[in-house]
Coordinates of C-alpha atoms in Angstrom, one line a residue:
Chain A
X1 CA 82.1 -17.9 127.3
X2 CA 82.2 -19.0 123.8
X3 CA 79.0 -19.0 121.9
X4 CA 77.3 -22.2 121.3
X5 CA 75.6 -23.0 118.0
X6 CA 72.3 -22.6 119.9
X7 CA 73.2 -19.1 121.1
X8 CA 73.9 -18.1 117.6
X9 CA 70.9 -19.4 116.4
X10 CA 69.0 -17.6 118.9
X11 CA 71.0 -14.3 118.2
X12 CA 69.9 -14.6 114.6
X13 CA 66.2 -15.3 115.5
X14 CA 66.2 -12.1 117.6
X15 CA 67.9 -10.0 115.0
X16 CA 64.9 -11.1 112.6
X17 CA 62.4 -10.1 115.4
X18 CA 63.7 -6.9 115.5
X19 CA 63.8 -6.2 111.8
X20 CA 60.2 -7.6 111.2
X21 CA 59.1 -5.7 114.5
X22 CA 60.4 -2.6 113.1
X23 CA 59.0 -3.3 109.6
X24 CA 55.6 -4.0 110.9
X25 CA 55.6 -0.6 113.2
X26 CA 56.6 1.2 110.1
X27 CA 53.7 -0.2 108.2
X28 CA 51.3 0.1 111.2
X29 CA 52.3 3.8 111.8
X30 CA 51.7 4.4 108.1
X31 CA 48.2 3.2 108.4
X32 CA 47.5 5.3 111.5
X33 CA 47.2 2.5 113.7
X34 CA 50.1 3.2 115.8
X35 CA 50.6 6.9 117.1
X36 CA 53.4 8.4 119.3
X37 CA 57.1 8.8 118.9
X38 CA 58.5 5.9 117.1
X39 CA 62.1 5.7 116.1
X40 CA 63.2 2.7 114.5
X41 CA 66.2 0.3 115.0
X42 CA 66.2 -1.6 111.6
X43 CA 69.7 -1.7 110.5
X44 CA 71.5 -1.6 113.9
X45 CA 70.3 -5.0 115.2
X46 CA 73.8 -6.3 115.5
X47 CA 74.6 -3.9 118.2
X48 CA 71.7 -4.6 120.7
X49 CA 71.7 -8.4 120.1
X50 CA 75.4 -9.0 119.8
X51 CA 75.8 -6.9 123.3
X52 CA 73.1 -8.6 125.0
X53 CA 74.2 -12.1 124.2
X54 CA 77.3 -11.3 126.2
X55 CA 75.2 -10.7 129.5
X56 CA 73.2 -12.9 131.9
X57 CA 69.5 -12.7 132.4
X58 CA 70.0 -10.8 136.0
X59 CA 72.4 -8.1 134.5
X60 CA 70.9 -4.6 133.7
X61 CA 70.6 -2.6 130.8
X62 CA 69.3 0.9 130.0
X63 CA 68.0 2.0 126.5
X64 CA 67.2 4.8 124.5
X65 CA 64.7 6.4 122.3
X66 CA 65.6 3.8 119.6
X67 CA 65.0 1.0 121.9
X68 CA 63.1 -1.7 120.5
X69 CA 66.1 -3.7 119.6
X70 CA 67.4 -3.6 123.0
X71 CA 64.0 -4.7 124.5
X72 CA 64.2 -7.7 122.3
X73 CA 67.9 -8.3 123.1
X74 CA 67.3 -8.4 126.7
X75 CA 64.5 -11.1 126.2
X76 CA 61.6 -8.9 125.8
X77 CA 58.6 -10.4 124.1
X78 CA 57.4 -8.4 120.8
X79 CA 53.7 -9.2 121.7
X80 CA 54.0 -7.0 124.8
X81 CA 56.1 -4.6 123.0
X82 CA 53.7 -4.1 120.3
X83 CA 50.7 -3.8 122.7
X84 CA 52.7 -1.0 124.5
X85 CA 53.2 0.8 121.3
X86 CA 49.7 0.6 120.6
X87 CA 48.7 1.9 124.0
X88 CA 47.1 -1.2 124.9
X89 CA 46.5 -2.4 128.5
X90 CA 48.5 -5.6 127.8
X91 CA 51.8 -3.6 127.0
X92 CA 54.9 -3.8 129.1
X93 CA 53.8 -0.4 130.8
X94 CA 50.0 -0.9 130.7
X95 CA 50.0 1.5 127.8
X96 CA 51.2 4.3 129.8
X97 CA 54.8 4.4 128.2
X98 CA 54.7 3.6 124.5
X99 CA 57.7 3.2 122.4
X100 CA 59.7 5.8 124.1
X101 CA 59.5 4.1 127.6
X102 CA 59.4 0.4 127.1
X103 CA 60.7 -1.2 130.2
X104 CA 60.5 -4.7 131.6
X105 CA 61.8 -4.5 135.2
X106 CA 60.9 -8.2 135.7
X107 CA 64.2 -8.8 133.1
X108 CA 66.2 -6.0 134.5
X109 CA 65.5 -3.7 131.5
X110 CA 65.6 -0.5 133.2
X111 CA 63.7 1.1 130.1
X112 CA 64.0 2.9 127.3
X113 CA 64.2 6.8 127.7
X114 CA 62.8 9.7 125.8
X115 CA 65.6 12.1 126.7
X116 CA 68.6 11.7 124.7
X117 CA 71.4 10.9 127.4
X118 CA 69.0 10.5 130.0
X119 CA 69.7 6.9 130.7
X120 CA 73.5 7.3 131.1
X121 CA 73.4 8.5 134.7
X122 CA 70.7 5.9 135.7
X123 CA 73.1 3.0 134.1
X124 CA 75.5 4.5 136.4
X125 CA 73.6 4.4 139.4
X126 CA 72.7 0.8 138.7
X127 CA 76.5 0.1 138.5
X128 CA 77.0 1.8 141.8
X129 CA 74.2 -0.3 143.2
X130 CA 76.0 -3.6 142.0
X131 CA 79.2 -2.4 143.5
X132 CA 77.8 -1.6 146.8
X133 CA 75.6 -4.9 147.2
X134 CA 78.8 -6.7 145.6
X135 CA 76.1 -8.6 143.5
X136 CA 78.5 -9.1 140.7
X137 CA 76.0 -8.2 138.1
X138 CA 76.8 -5.5 135.1
X139 CA 75.0 -2.9 133.4
X140 CA 75.2 -2.3 129.5
X141 CA 74.2 1.3 129.0
X142 CA 73.2 2.0 125.4
X143 CA 73.2 5.5 123.9
X144 CA 73.9 7.1 120.7
X145 CA 76.3 9.3 118.9
X146 CA 74.0 12.3 119.9
X147 CA 74.1 11.4 123.6
X148 CA 77.7 11.6 123.6
X149 CA 77.5 15.3 123.4
X150 CA 75.2 15.9 126.5
X151 CA 76.4 16.7 129.9
X152 CA 74.9 13.6 131.2
X153 CA 77.4 11.6 129.0
X154 CA 80.3 13.7 130.5
X155 CA 79.2 13.5 134.2
X156 CA 78.3 9.8 134.1
X157 CA 81.2 8.5 132.4
X158 CA 83.6 10.5 134.8
X159 CA 81.7 9.2 137.8
X160 CA 81.9 5.6 136.5
X161 CA 85.4 5.8 135.8
X162 CA 86.1 7.5 139.3
X163 CA 84.4 4.5 140.9
X164 CA 85.5 1.8 138.5
X165 CA 81.4 0.9 138.3
X166 CA 80.7 -2.4 136.5
X167 CA 79.1 -0.7 133.5
X168 CA 79.8 -1.2 129.9
X169 CA 78.8 2.2 128.0
X170 CA 77.9 1.2 124.5
X171 CA 77.9 3.9 121.9
X172 CA 75.8 3.2 119.0
X173 CA 77.0 5.7 116.5
X174 CA 74.6 5.6 113.5
X175 CA 76.4 8.7 112.0
X176 CA 73.7 11.2 112.4
X177 CA 72.2 12.8 115.5
X178 CA 68.6 13.2 113.7
X179 CA 69.7 15.1 110.9
X180 CA 73.2 16.6 111.9
X181 CA 76.3 14.4 110.8
X182 CA 78.1 13.2 113.7
X183 CA 81.3 14.6 111.9
X184 CA 79.8 18.2 112.4
X185 CA 78.6 17.5 116.1
X186 CA 81.6 15.9 117.7
X187 CA 84.7 17.9 118.0
X188 CA 87.1 14.9 118.4
X189 CA 87.4 13.0 115.1
X190 CA 86.9 10.4 113.9
X191 CA 85.9 8.2 116.8
X192 CA 83.7 8.8 120.2
X193 CA 85.6 6.1 121.6
X194 CA 88.8 8.0 122.2
X195 CA 87.1 10.0 124.7
X196 CA 87.5 7.3 127.1
X197 CA 90.8 8.3 128.0
X198 CA 89.4 11.3 129.6
X199 CA 87.4 9.1 131.9
X200 CA 90.0 6.6 133.0
X201 CA 88.6 3.8 130.8
X202 CA 89.6 1.8 127.7
X203 CA 87.7 2.9 124.6
X204 CA 87.3 0.8 121.5
X205 CA 85.8 0.9 118.2
X206 CA 83.7 -2.1 116.7
X207 CA 82.2 -3.0 113.4
X208 CA 78.5 -2.5 114.7
X209 CA 77.3 -4.3 111.7
X210 CA 79.1 -7.4 112.8
X211 CA 77.1 -9.2 115.4
X212 CA 79.9 -11.5 116.6
X213 CA 82.4 -8.6 116.7
X214 CA 80.1 -6.6 118.8
X215 CA 79.4 -9.8 121.2
X216 CA 83.2 -10.3 121.5
X217 CA 84.0 -6.8 122.4
X218 CA 81.2 -6.7 124.9
X219 CA 82.2 -10.1 126.4
X220 CA 85.4 -8.9 127.2
X221 CA 84.3 -5.6 128.7
X222 CA 81.5 -7.4 130.7
X223 CA 84.3 -9.9 132.1
X224 CA 86.3 -7.0 133.0
X225 CA 83.5 -5.2 134.7
X226 CA 82.5 -8.3 136.7
X227 CA 85.9 -8.7 138.2
X228 CA 85.8 -5.2 139.6
X229 CA 88.2 -3.7 137.0
X230 CA 85.8 -0.9 135.9
X231 CA 83.8 0.4 133.0
X232 CA 84.6 0.4 129.3
X233 CA 83.5 2.6 126.4
X234 CA 82.7 0.7 123.2
X235 CA 81.7 2.5 120.1
X236 CA 79.8 0.5 117.5
X237 CA 79.8 2.0 114.0
X238 CA 76.3 1.4 112.6
X239 CA 73.6 2.7 110.5
X240 CA 69.8 3.3 111.0
X241 CA 67.9 2.2 107.8
X242 CA 64.9 4.4 108.4
X243 CA 64.7 8.2 109.0
X244 CA 65.1 9.5 112.5
X245 CA 61.5 9.1 112.7
X246 CA 58.7 8.7 110.6
X247 CA 58.5 12.3 109.6
X248 CA 62.1 12.3 108.3
X249 CA 62.4 12.6 104.4
X250 CA 66.3 11.9 105.0
X251 CA 67.3 14.7 103.1
X252 CA 70.6 14.9 104.8
X253 CA 72.2 11.8 103.5
X254 CA 72.2 10.2 99.7
X255 CA 70.5 7.1 98.9
X256 CA 73.8 5.8 97.7
X257 CA 75.2 5.8 101.2
X258 CA 72.1 4.0 102.4
X259 CA 72.7 1.4 99.8
X260 CA 76.3 0.9 100.7
X261 CA 75.4 0.3 104.4
X262 CA 72.5 -2.0 103.4
X263 CA 75.0 -4.0 101.3
X264 CA 76.7 -4.8 104.6
X265 CA 73.4 -5.9 106.4
X266 CA 74.2 -7.4 109.7
X267 CA 71.3 -10.1 109.4
X268 CA 72.1 -11.1 105.9
X269 CA 75.8 -11.4 106.6
X270 CA 75.2 -13.3 109.9
X271 CA 73.0 -15.7 108.2
X272 CA 75.4 -16.4 105.4
X273 CA 78.1 -17.0 108.1
X274 CA 75.8 -19.2 110.0
X275 CA 75.2 -21.4 106.8
X276 CA 79.0 -21.2 105.8
X277 CA 80.0 -22.6 109.3
X278 CA 77.3 -25.4 109.4
X279 CA 75.4 -23.9 112.2
X280 CA 72.3 -23.8 110.0
X281 CA 71.2 -25.0 106.6
X282 CA 69.6 -22.8 104.3
X283 CA 66.6 -24.3 104.9
X284 CA 66.7 -24.1 108.6
X285 CA 67.6 -20.3 108.3
X286 CA 64.7 -19.9 106.0
X287 CA 62.3 -21.5 108.6
X288 CA 63.7 -19.2 111.4
X289 CA 63.2 -16.2 109.2
X290 CA 59.5 -17.2 108.4
X291 CA 58.7 -18.1 112.2
X292 CA 60.3 -14.6 113.1
X293 CA 57.8 -13.0 110.6
X294 CA 54.8 -14.9 111.5
X295 CA 55.6 -14.2 115.2
X296 CA 55.5 -10.5 114.8
X297 CA 52.4 -10.8 112.4
X298 CA 50.9 -12.5 115.5
X299 CA 52.2 -9.8 118.0
X300 CA 50.6 -7.2 115.8
X301 CA 47.2 -9.2 116.0
X302 CA 47.6 -9.6 119.5
X303 CA 48.1 -6.0 120.0
X304 CA 45.2 -4.9 117.9
X305 CA 43.0 -7.4 119.6
X306 CA 44.0 -6.3 123.2
X307 CA 41.8 -3.7 125.2
X308 CA 42.9 -0.2 125.8
X309 CA 43.4 0.6 129.5
X310 CA 40.4 1.8 131.2
X311 CA 40.0 5.7 131.8
X312 CA 39.8 4.8 135.4
X313 CA 43.8 3.9 135.1
X314 CA 44.8 7.6 134.3
X315 CA 45.7 8.5 137.6
X316 CA 47.1 5.1 138.8
X317 CA 50.8 4.6 139.4
X318 CA 51.9 8.2 139.8
X319 CA 53.0 7.5 143.4
X320 CA 53.5 4.2 145.5
X321 CA 50.6 4.2 148.0
Chain B
X1 CA 63.4 17.7 176.7
X2 CA 66.7 18.2 175.2
X3 CA 67.5 20.7 172.5
X4 CA 69.5 20.2 169.4
X5 CA 70.0 22.1 166.2
X6 CA 68.1 21.4 162.9
X7 CA 71.6 20.4 161.3
X8 CA 71.9 17.8 164.2
X9 CA 68.4 16.6 163.7
X10 CA 69.3 15.8 160.0
X11 CA 72.5 14.0 160.9
X12 CA 70.5 12.0 163.4
X13 CA 67.6 11.2 161.0
X14 CA 70.3 10.0 158.5
X15 CA 72.2 8.1 161.0
X16 CA 69.3 6.5 162.4
X17 CA 68.0 5.4 159.1
X18 CA 71.5 4.1 157.8
X19 CA 71.8 2.0 161.1
X20 CA 68.5 0.6 160.4
X21 CA 68.6 0.0 156.7
X22 CA 71.9 -0.8 155.0
X23 CA 70.5 0.2 151.7
X24 CA 70.4 3.8 152.7
X25 CA 73.4 5.9 151.6
X26 CA 74.2 9.4 151.4
X27 CA 76.1 11.1 147.9
X28 CA 76.8 14.6 147.1
X29 CA 79.3 17.2 146.9
X30 CA 81.6 17.5 149.9
X31 CA 79.4 15.2 152.0
X32 CA 82.2 13.1 153.3
X33 CA 84.9 14.2 155.7
X34 CA 84.0 18.0 155.1
X35 CA 80.3 17.1 156.4
X36 CA 78.3 19.1 153.9
X37 CA 78.6 22.5 153.0
X38 CA 76.1 23.4 155.9
X39 CA 77.3 20.6 158.2
X40 CA 74.3 18.5 157.8
X41 CA 76.3 15.5 157.4
X42 CA 79.2 16.1 160.1
X43 CA 80.4 13.0 161.7
X44 CA 78.7 10.3 159.3
X45 CA 81.9 9.9 157.3
X46 CA 83.9 8.7 160.3
X47 CA 81.0 6.3 161.5
X48 CA 79.9 4.9 158.1
X49 CA 83.0 5.3 155.8
X50 CA 83.6 6.6 152.2
X51 CA 81.3 3.9 150.5
X52 CA 78.1 5.1 152.5
X53 CA 78.8 8.8 153.0
X54 CA 80.0 9.4 149.3
X55 CA 81.8 12.4 148.0
X56 CA 80.9 13.1 144.4
X57 CA 82.4 15.1 141.6
X58 CA 80.7 18.3 140.9
X59 CA 78.2 16.5 138.7
X60 CA 74.6 17.3 139.7
X61 CA 72.9 15.4 136.6
X62 CA 75.0 12.4 137.7
X63 CA 74.5 12.8 141.5
X64 CA 70.7 12.5 140.9
X65 CA 70.8 10.3 138.0
X66 CA 72.9 7.8 139.8
X67 CA 70.5 8.2 142.6
X68 CA 67.7 7.2 140.3
X69 CA 69.6 4.2 138.9
X70 CA 70.5 3.0 142.4
X71 CA 67.0 3.4 143.8
X72 CA 65.6 1.4 140.9
X73 CA 67.9 -1.3 141.4
X74 CA 67.3 -1.9 145.2
X75 CA 69.2 0.9 147.2
X76 CA 67.6 3.8 149.1
X77 CA 69.9 6.7 148.1
X78 CA 69.9 10.1 149.6
X79 CA 71.4 12.7 147.1
X80 CA 72.5 16.1 148.4
X81 CA 72.2 18.9 146.1
X82 CA 74.2 21.6 147.8
X83 CA 71.9 24.6 146.7
X84 CA 68.4 24.2 145.1
X85 CA 69.6 26.7 142.9
X86 CA 71.9 23.8 141.4
X87 CA 69.2 21.6 140.6
X88 CA 68.6 23.0 137.2
X89 CA 71.6 21.3 136.2
X90 CA 69.9 17.9 137.5
X91 CA 66.4 18.8 136.3
X92 CA 66.2 16.1 133.6
X93 CA 66.9 13.6 136.0
X94 CA 64.6 15.1 138.8
X95 CA 61.5 15.9 136.6
X96 CA 61.8 13.5 133.6
X97 CA 63.4 10.5 135.1
X98 CA 62.9 10.1 139.1
X99 CA 59.4 11.8 139.1
X100 CA 58.2 9.9 135.9
X101 CA 59.7 6.3 135.6
X102 CA 56.9 4.8 137.9
X103 CA 54.2 6.1 135.8
X104 CA 55.9 5.5 132.5
X105 CA 56.7 2.0 133.3
X106 CA 53.0 1.1 134.2
X107 CA 53.6 1.1 138.0
X108 CA 56.2 -1.5 138.0
X109 CA 59.1 0.8 139.3
X110 CA 59.9 2.4 142.4
X111 CA 62.3 5.2 143.0
X112 CA 63.0 5.5 146.9
X113 CA 65.2 8.5 146.3
X114 CA 65.6 11.5 148.7
X115 CA 67.0 14.7 147.3
X116 CA 68.2 17.0 150.1
X117 CA 69.0 20.5 149.2
X118 CA 69.2 23.8 151.0
X119 CA 67.0 27.0 150.1
X120 CA 66.5 30.6 150.7
X121 CA 68.0 34.0 151.3
X122 CA 69.6 35.7 154.3
X123 CA 73.5 35.6 153.6
X124 CA 73.5 37.9 150.8
X125 CA 74.6 35.0 148.5
X126 CA 72.4 36.8 145.7
X127 CA 70.5 35.3 142.9
X128 CA 72.0 31.8 142.2
X129 CA 72.4 30.7 145.9
X130 CA 69.2 32.0 147.6
X131 CA 66.4 31.0 145.9
X132 CA 63.1 29.3 147.2
X133 CA 62.2 26.9 144.1
X134 CA 59.7 24.5 145.8
X135 CA 57.2 25.5 143.2
X136 CA 59.2 24.1 140.3
X137 CA 58.9 20.6 141.8
X138 CA 55.3 21.0 143.1
X139 CA 54.3 21.1 139.3
X140 CA 55.8 17.7 138.4
X141 CA 53.5 14.7 139.2
X142 CA 55.6 11.9 140.7
X143 CA 57.5 13.9 143.2
X144 CA 56.7 14.7 146.7
X145 CA 57.7 18.4 148.3
X146 CA 58.7 18.7 151.8
X147 CA 60.1 21.9 153.8
X148 CA 60.6 21.3 157.4
X149 CA 60.7 24.6 159.6
X150 CA 62.2 23.4 162.9
X151 CA 64.4 20.5 164.0
X152 CA 61.7 18.4 165.4
X153 CA 59.8 18.2 162.0
X154 CA 63.1 18.2 160.2
X155 CA 64.2 14.8 161.8
X156 CA 60.7 13.2 161.7
X157 CA 60.0 14.1 158.3
X158 CA 63.5 13.1 156.8
X159 CA 63.2 9.8 158.6
X160 CA 59.7 9.5 156.9
X161 CA 61.1 10.4 153.4
X162 CA 64.0 7.8 153.6
X163 CA 61.6 5.3 154.2
X164 CA 59.1 6.1 151.4
X165 CA 59.4 4.6 148.0
X166 CA 58.5 7.8 146.3
X167 CA 61.1 10.3 145.2
X168 CA 61.1 13.4 147.4
X169 CA 62.5 16.8 147.2
X170 CA 63.4 17.7 150.8
X171 CA 64.3 21.3 151.2
X172 CA 66.1 23.0 154.1
X173 CA 66.3 26.5 154.6
X174 CA 70.0 27.5 154.9
X175 CA 69.0 29.9 157.9
X176 CA 67.6 26.9 159.8
X177 CA 70.8 24.7 160.2
X178 CA 71.7 26.5 163.4
X179 CA 68.1 26.9 164.7
X180 CA 67.7 25.0 168.1
X181 CA 64.6 23.1 169.0
X182 CA 63.4 20.2 171.2
X183 CA 63.7 16.8 169.9
X184 CA 62.9 13.8 171.8
X185 CA 65.8 11.2 172.0
X186 CA 63.1 8.3 171.1
X187 CA 62.3 7.4 167.8
X188 CA 59.3 9.1 166.0
X189 CA 58.1 9.7 162.4
X190 CA 56.2 12.4 161.0
X191 CA 53.8 11.3 158.1
X192 CA 53.8 13.2 154.9
X193 CA 50.7 15.2 154.0
X194 CA 49.9 16.3 157.7
X195 CA 49.9 20.1 158.4
X196 CA 51.0 21.1 162.0
X197 CA 49.1 23.9 163.8
X198 CA 52.2 25.7 165.3
X199 CA 49.8 28.3 167.2
X200 CA 45.9 28.4 167.4
X201 CA 44.0 31.2 166.8
X202 CA 40.4 32.2 165.7
X203 CA 40.8 35.3 164.0
X204 CA 43.1 34.8 160.9
X205 CA 44.7 31.8 159.6
X206 CA 48.2 32.4 158.3
X207 CA 49.7 29.3 156.4
X208 CA 53.4 29.8 156.4
X209 CA 56.2 27.7 154.7
X210 CA 59.8 27.0 156.0
X211 CA 61.5 29.9 157.9
X212 CA 58.3 31.9 157.4
X213 CA 56.7 29.9 160.1
X214 CA 59.1 31.4 162.8
X215 CA 58.2 34.9 161.1
X216 CA 54.6 34.0 161.4
X217 CA 54.8 32.9 165.1
X218 CA 56.7 36.1 166.1
X219 CA 54.2 38.3 164.3
X220 CA 51.4 36.3 166.0
X221 CA 52.7 36.9 169.4
X222 CA 53.0 40.7 168.9
X223 CA 49.3 40.7 167.4
X224 CA 48.3 38.7 170.5
X225 CA 49.1 41.7 172.6
X226 CA 46.7 43.9 170.6
X227 CA 44.1 41.3 171.1
X228 CA 44.3 39.6 167.4
X229 CA 44.5 35.8 167.7
X230 CA 46.4 34.4 164.5
X231 CA 46.2 30.7 163.8
X232 CA 49.8 29.5 162.3
X233 CA 49.7 26.5 160.1
X234 CA 52.6 24.8 158.6
X235 CA 51.8 22.5 155.7
X236 CA 55.4 20.8 156.2
X237 CA 54.8 19.1 152.9
X238 CA 53.5 20.9 149.9
X239 CA 53.2 17.7 148.0
X240 CA 51.2 15.9 149.4
X241 CA 49.4 18.9 150.9
X242 CA 46.9 18.6 154.0
X243 CA 44.1 20.5 152.7
X244 CA 41.8 19.0 155.4
X245 CA 43.8 20.9 158.1
X246 CA 43.9 24.0 156.0
X247 CA 40.1 23.9 155.6
X248 CA 39.3 23.3 159.1
X249 CA 41.2 26.3 160.1
X250 CA 39.7 28.5 157.4
X251 CA 36.3 27.3 158.5
X252 CA 37.3 28.6 161.8
X253 CA 38.6 31.9 161.0
X254 CA 37.2 32.8 157.5
X255 CA 40.6 34.8 156.7
X256 CA 43.7 33.4 155.4
X257 CA 47.2 34.7 154.4
X258 CA 49.8 32.5 152.7
X259 CA 53.3 33.5 153.6
X260 CA 56.4 32.1 151.7
X261 CA 59.7 33.3 150.8
X262 CA 59.6 32.1 147.0
X263 CA 58.5 34.5 144.6
X264 CA 54.9 35.3 144.2
X265 CA 54.2 34.4 140.7
X266 CA 53.2 30.8 140.2
X267 CA 54.2 30.1 143.9
X268 CA 52.9 27.7 146.4
X269 CA 50.8 30.6 147.7
X270 CA 48.8 30.3 144.1
X271 CA 48.4 26.9 144.5
X272 CA 47.0 27.0 148.1
X273 CA 44.8 29.9 147.7
X274 CA 43.3 28.3 144.6
X275 CA 42.6 25.2 146.5
X276 CA 41.0 27.1 149.4
X277 CA 38.6 29.0 147.1
X278 CA 38.0 25.6 145.5
X279 CA 37.3 23.7 148.6
X280 CA 36.2 26.3 151.2
X281 CA 35.0 29.2 149.5
X282 CA 31.7 29.4 151.5
X283 CA 33.7 29.8 154.5
X284 CA 35.9 32.9 153.6
X285 CA 34.9 36.4 154.7
X286 CA 37.7 37.8 152.7
X287 CA 40.0 37.1 149.6
X288 CA 42.8 34.9 150.3
X289 CA 46.0 36.9 150.6
X290 CA 49.4 36.0 149.6
X291 CA 52.6 37.2 151.0
X292 CA 55.6 36.1 149.0
X293 CA 59.1 36.9 147.8
X294 CA 59.2 39.8 145.1
X295 CA 59.2 39.0 141.5
X296 CA 62.7 39.4 141.0
X297 CA 66.1 37.6 141.4
X298 CA 67.5 37.7 144.8
X299 CA 69.9 40.7 145.4
X300 CA 73.3 40.7 147.4
X301 CA 72.6 44.0 149.3
X302 CA 71.4 43.2 152.6
X303 CA 69.0 46.0 152.3
X304 CA 67.5 44.7 149.2
X305 CA 67.7 41.1 150.2
X306 CA 65.5 41.9 153.2
X307 CA 63.1 43.9 151.0
X308 CA 62.8 41.0 148.9
X309 CA 61.1 38.4 151.2
X310 CA 58.6 39.0 153.8
X311 CA 59.3 40.1 157.0
X312 CA 57.8 40.1 160.6
X313 CA 56.2 43.5 160.1
X314 CA 54.8 42.6 156.7
X315 CA 53.0 39.7 158.2
X316 CA 51.7 41.9 160.8
X317 CA 50.5 44.5 158.3
X318 CA 49.0 41.9 156.2
X319 CA 47.0 40.5 159.1
X320 CA 45.7 43.9 160.2
X321 CA 44.6 44.5 156.5
X322 CA 42.6 41.2 156.2
X323 CA 40.7 41.7 159.5

């Protein structure tokens, strides 16, 4: 499946939606309008958008605490996402989940996860479900470098490898688990992908700042998974522009390092490529950029104007009646 | 009526539900050809094959987590954790994932997952293979907690749990597996949240959990000889808890003892006693009494192990104290 021009334009648009969404959240959080744990995906857009472009609407994803990008990648509407962050009734989870638990079951997004590594076994189980139902779907399992050191990672990738489950394990290595450099947290260096050998699956390192490279690697792994040939571990080298969370002063890394990564910005370089390849004119690219910005502004207005849930909803949804 | 063992009752329940619904499957350590550490899946591997009676690696977090993922995507898994003591390894998947995804996702998810596990002392297995940890799970909103005390209840409750759309911790006492009891051949279901009066009596209510039900019944027999009539109530599920049946017994007797094997501090007895005080205080003629496991890890020595959990003589003593 080669990407059409339309596909690439849509990828560009979604990357912009993620970036503007995160910048808006940053602003609203600073103003005290949004509360809760908020972990921004800005800088890592190429991973979620490139990977999700390689799957079909009925395929599954599991996401992480830094999950806004995955939600947009899977087709999520920033309006409903913003409302969820705001704790509004109109949000994806009726205001009960917030940033850490955005899920859209209707688009087979099995949700963000507040526990690092918590989604990896769940993705593996979704893969088992697909295999047992013979439904030919696949699962993209997103997690970070930090999660690669949890027991859940080991247990799940081993299980996925033993049963040859249709799961693509996508490690977003943004170099830091909160403040600790991956280089000081992962014994095997320099790549997490080499651990794939332990689980009987191929491992691959990809430039996580290149959306087309991510797409291509995930597409191949998805094809393989769909054919019943088992899982793949793909490590995307990427960088989060903001701190781990809003309270992070980023003392553990230099401004120079940040500038180096930002010079390779995934959105700007993709835009340049699209113009060079005549997929878009500069003018069209600018129009898409402006529309994405406006949509996020509208999303924030929608969220702000939306009602909070009624207190009577507090005890609803604990159990299926 | 025919008699079968607790273990056979569980096998029948899973077999019937697997025949009824192809989405139901079992996974866990040694559940396949081996038939489960306590034989509770014996024969199912030969009938259903390795896909649906699925041996796993020793990976408790992945067993439960894969169960959550499979349940979220349309299957109805039964995940066996060999000993409840091992649920610590899977606790994130149980307490943070299985229990909470429905609520966190605004009611848009369902997790029809049964986690079957074994609990309890009696085999000198000591501190890491003998615990009763139902209180851990009672504390987490979103989970159901079920503890059958005989083969009839085990079968009817397990079938209900498999059909339920909520995650359930189904706790089987390891000394129950060989227990025999009457179980009809015909299909039946036992609803969750419905306590069973195992023996009627007007003097004292004994609320007993799991194997403590049998001990309470034996104590009641002995006490009856002395003219003391004990009513034995088995809640069967701790979440949901049938306070209506408990309170109506309290209204009759005015005196209550809660008996369980799990340690006293923060145990199910604390919850049940508090609820009785909240809901039936005016009917109490004496403070609610707890008879529970001692506040220590379970020892190996048979002598110490016996001393760590309530015995029939303890129940008799407690009844005599309260009347």
